[in-house]
Amino acid sequence: VRLATSCFVLGWGIDTFFADENEEGYYLAIGPFRIKDSSSVMKDAPRPAEPLILYEYDGSPFCKRVREMINLLDLTVEYRPCPGARQSKFSEELFELTGKKTVPYLIDPNTGVSMFESDDQIQYLLDTYGPTDKSLYDSKALWPITFKAFSIYTSTIAAIVRGMPGSRRQVNARPDNEDMRPLELWGYEASPFVKPVREKLVSLALPHTMVSCARGSANRDRLIERTGRFQVPFLVDPNTGLELFESPEICDYLEKVYTIE
């Protein structure tokens, strides 16, 4: 429905079909091919020193288009879930900050900028953390995100198909979940394997830092350096010290640790 938006970073391209199998870093092995890809336009793009913060929830089409731009720009962002925009301590925190319970709400601690409105957030992210030389990419490639009517309509359809995920705080979620240290999730918005984990984190109102790993992302090499392989989702829980691959195992773990009887 969303045309694989956020599967690739901005400026994605294939470097070679025959990467050296002894070469460090990520490549995709398919038969005789070892495909290595990257982004030529994002290599010199400004990178934030601290993760940005986004108040959001998974089922919101407005939040989704911002998350897609975050993946497109290969950014690491801390998500503070506000199920249904009303049902978490983060919703109350947002109200104390702004007088509103409206999502998405973006905070950039690197510049001191904060804002509502998905259109404004998308443009801000592109201007601040996109390629410095705008002539290096075709802005029309952004249309699945920037064409608002299309992105909202298709994101709404996708959310309905999945049962409006994250629209309610799970009834048996621990009351102190919002006070936990942010979990670390490696993945990307369009991955069908990452999606159930994201939905579970949001429904449990667990803060989490998402390390974008779309195709062409430099973070794929980082994950290989850390774990010896590229596979998402990969979850790191600083509250328990546990690290996990595999979507079903991660969801079972979250259900066991962050709910009450």
mmCIF file of N, CA and C in Angstrom, residues 57 81-92 164-180 199-207 258-260:
data_model
loop_
_atom_site.group_PDB
_atom_site.id
_atom_site.type_symbol
_atom_site.label_atom_id
_atom_site.label_comp_id
_atom_site.label_asym_id
_atom_site.label_seq_id
_atom_site.Cartn_x
_atom_site.Cartn_y
_atom_site.Cartn_z
ATOM 1 N N TYR A 57 2.372 7.383 17.880
ATOM 2 C CA TYR A 57 1.920 6.004 18.039
ATOM 3 C C TYR A 57 1.799 5.362 16.670
ATOM 4 N N PRO A 81 5.957 6.521 23.045
ATOM 5 C CA PRO A 81 4.627 6.120 22.590
ATOM 6 C C PRO A 81 3.495 6.800 23.355
ATOM 7 N N CYS A 82 2.531 7.259 22.583
ATOM 8 C CA CYS A 82 1.306 7.863 23.132
ATOM 9 C C CYS A 82 0.121 7.141 22.502
ATOM 10 N N PRO A 83 -0.195 5.917 22.939
ATOM 11 C CA PRO A 83 -1.268 5.152 22.297
ATOM 12 C C PRO A 83 -2.553 5.954 22.168
ATOM 13 N N GLY A 84 -3.065 6.031 20.930
ATOM 14 C CA GLY A 84 -4.269 6.811 20.685
ATOM 15 C C GLY A 84 -4.103 8.282 20.972
ATOM 16 N N ALA A 85 -2.863 8.728 21.171
ATOM 17 C CA ALA A 85 -2.516 10.119 21.507
ATOM 18 C C ALA A 85 -3.016 10.529 22.890
ATOM 19 N N ARG A 86 -3.534 9.581 23.670
ATOM 20 C CA ARG A 86 -4.140 9.947 24.959
ATOM 21 C C ARG A 86 -3.736 9.030 26.115
ATOM 22 N N GLN A 87 -3.293 7.801 25.822
ATOM 23 C CA GLN A 87 -3.279 6.769 26.853
ATOM 24 C C GLN A 87 -1.883 6.375 27.328
ATOM 25 N N SER A 88 -1.109 7.322 27.770
ATOM 26 C CA SER A 88 0.160 6.980 28.404
ATOM 27 C C SER A 88 0.667 8.175 29.193
ATOM 28 N N LYS A 89 1.667 7.911 30.034
ATOM 29 C CA LYS A 89 2.284 9.010 30.769
ATOM 30 C C LYS A 89 2.961 9.989 29.819
ATOM 31 N N PHE A 90 3.373 9.482 28.650
ATOM 32 C CA PHE A 90 3.988 10.374 27.677
ATOM 33 C C PHE A 90 2.978 11.366 27.107
ATOM 34 N N SER A 91 1.714 10.950 27.025
ATOM 35 C CA SER A 91 0.661 11.879 26.610
ATOM 36 C C SER A 91 0.519 13.005 27.626
ATOM 37 N N GLU A 92 0.594 12.637 28.914
ATOM 38 C CA GLU A 92 0.515 13.654 29.969
ATOM 39 C C GLU A 92 1.763 14.535 29.950
ATOM 40 N N MET A 164 -5.408 -1.007 13.483
ATOM 41 C CA MET A 164 -5.065 0.254 14.154
ATOM 42 C C MET A 164 -4.094 0.028 15.319
ATOM 43 N N PRO A 165 -2.909 -0.474 15.025
ATOM 44 C CA PRO A 165 -1.957 -0.818 16.098
ATOM 45 C C PRO A 165 -1.541 0.387 16.920
ATOM 46 N N GLY A 166 -1.390 0.144 18.212
ATOM 47 C CA GLY A 166 -0.927 1.192 19.106
ATOM 48 C C GLY A 166 -1.964 2.236 19.443
ATOM 49 N N SER A 167 -3.229 1.987 19.096
ATOM 50 C CA SER A 167 -4.277 2.972 19.375
ATOM 51 C C SER A 167 -4.751 2.906 20.823
ATOM 52 N N ARG A 168 -4.406 1.811 21.514
ATOM 53 C CA ARG A 168 -4.763 1.664 22.924
ATOM 54 C C ARG A 168 -3.561 1.154 23.708
ATOM 55 N N ARG A 169 -3.429 1.644 24.920
ATOM 56 C CA ARG A 169 -2.414 1.100 25.818
ATOM 57 C C ARG A 169 -2.882 -0.269 26.282
ATOM 58 N N GLN A 170 -2.038 -1.262 26.174
ATOM 59 C CA GLN A 170 -2.408 -2.621 26.560
ATOM 60 C C GLN A 170 -2.858 -2.625 28.011
ATOM 61 N N VAL A 171 -4.005 -3.260 28.284
ATOM 62 C CA VAL A 171 -4.635 -3.136 29.600
ATOM 63 C C VAL A 171 -3.769 -3.701 30.722
ATOM 64 N N ASN A 172 -2.951 -4.711 30.399
ATOM 65 C CA ASN A 172 -2.124 -5.310 31.443
ATOM 66 C C ASN A 172 -0.668 -4.832 31.381
ATOM 67 N N ALA A 173 -0.425 -3.723 30.654
ATOM 68 C CA ALA A 173 0.929 -3.159 30.616
ATOM 69 C C ALA A 173 1.322 -2.668 32.004
ATOM 70 N N ARG A 174 2.560 -2.885 32.368
ATOM 71 C CA ARG A 174 3.034 -2.415 33.673
ATOM 72 C C ARG A 174 2.861 -0.900 33.797
ATOM 73 N N PRO A 175 2.440 -0.430 34.952
ATOM 74 C CA PRO A 175 2.215 1.009 35.119
ATOM 75 C C PRO A 175 3.490 1.839 35.086
ATOM 76 N N ASP A 176 4.646 1.186 35.247
ATOM 77 C CA ASP A 176 5.906 1.926 35.253
ATOM 78 C C ASP A 176 6.669 1.808 33.928
ATOM 79 N N ASN A 177 6.013 1.313 32.882
ATOM 80 C CA ASN A 177 6.711 1.126 31.610
ATOM 81 C C ASN A 177 7.314 2.420 31.070
ATOM 82 N N GLU A 178 6.576 3.514 31.188
ATOM 83 C CA GLU A 178 7.076 4.782 30.654
ATOM 84 C C GLU A 178 8.316 5.282 31.388
ATOM 85 N N ASP A 179 8.552 4.745 32.583
ATOM 86 C CA ASP A 179 9.716 5.167 33.376
ATOM 87 C C ASP A 179 10.967 4.360 33.052
ATOM 88 N N MET A 180 10.833 3.357 32.194
ATOM 89 C CA MET A 180 11.970 2.516 31.849
ATOM 90 C C MET A 180 12.981 3.276 30.988
ATOM 91 N N GLU A 199 4.859 -2.475 17.121
ATOM 92 C CA GLU A 199 3.486 -2.397 17.600
ATOM 93 C C GLU A 199 3.389 -2.801 19.070
ATOM 94 N N LYS A 200 4.149 -3.816 19.458
ATOM 95 C CA LYS A 200 4.135 -4.263 20.852
ATOM 96 C C LYS A 200 4.740 -3.203 21.770
ATOM 97 N N LEU A 201 5.848 -2.612 21.358
ATOM 98 C CA LEU A 201 6.479 -1.561 22.164
ATOM 99 C C LEU A 201 5.537 -0.382 22.378
ATOM 100 N N VAL A 202 4.812 -0.025 21.328
ATOM 101 C CA VAL A 202 3.890 1.116 21.426
ATOM 102 C C VAL A 202 2.706 0.773 22.322
ATOM 103 N N SER A 203 2.124 -0.417 22.142
ATOM 104 C CA SER A 203 0.959 -0.791 22.956
ATOM 105 C C SER A 203 1.323 -0.927 24.429
ATOM 106 N N LEU A 204 2.590 -1.243 24.713
ATOM 107 C CA LEU A 204 3.052 -1.323 26.099
ATOM 108 C C LEU A 204 3.563 0.022 26.617
ATOM 109 N N ALA A 205 3.543 1.048 25.749
ATOM 110 C CA ALA A 205 4.008 2.397 26.097
ATOM 111 C C ALA A 205 5.457 2.399 26.558
ATOM 112 N N LEU A 206 6.276 1.589 25.902
ATOM 113 C CA LEU A 206 7.691 1.503 26.247
ATOM 114 C C LEU A 206 8.513 2.457 25.374
ATOM 115 N N PRO A 207 9.271 3.361 25.985
ATOM 116 C CA PRO A 207 10.140 4.220 25.182
ATOM 117 C C PRO A 207 11.214 3.373 24.505
ATOM 118 N N TYR A 258 7.095 -6.977 30.590
ATOM 119 C CA TYR A 258 6.517 -5.640 30.741
ATOM 120 C C TYR A 258 5.004 -5.632 30.855
ATOM 121 N N THR A 259 4.442 -6.765 31.314
ATOM 122 C CA THR A 259 3.023 -6.810 31.654
ATOM 123 C C THR A 259 2.867 -7.344 33.059
ATOM 124 N N ILE A 260 1.667 -7.188 33.600
ATOM 125 C CA ILE A 260 1.359 -7.716 34.931
ATOM 126 C C ILE A 260 0.255 -8.752 34.787
#
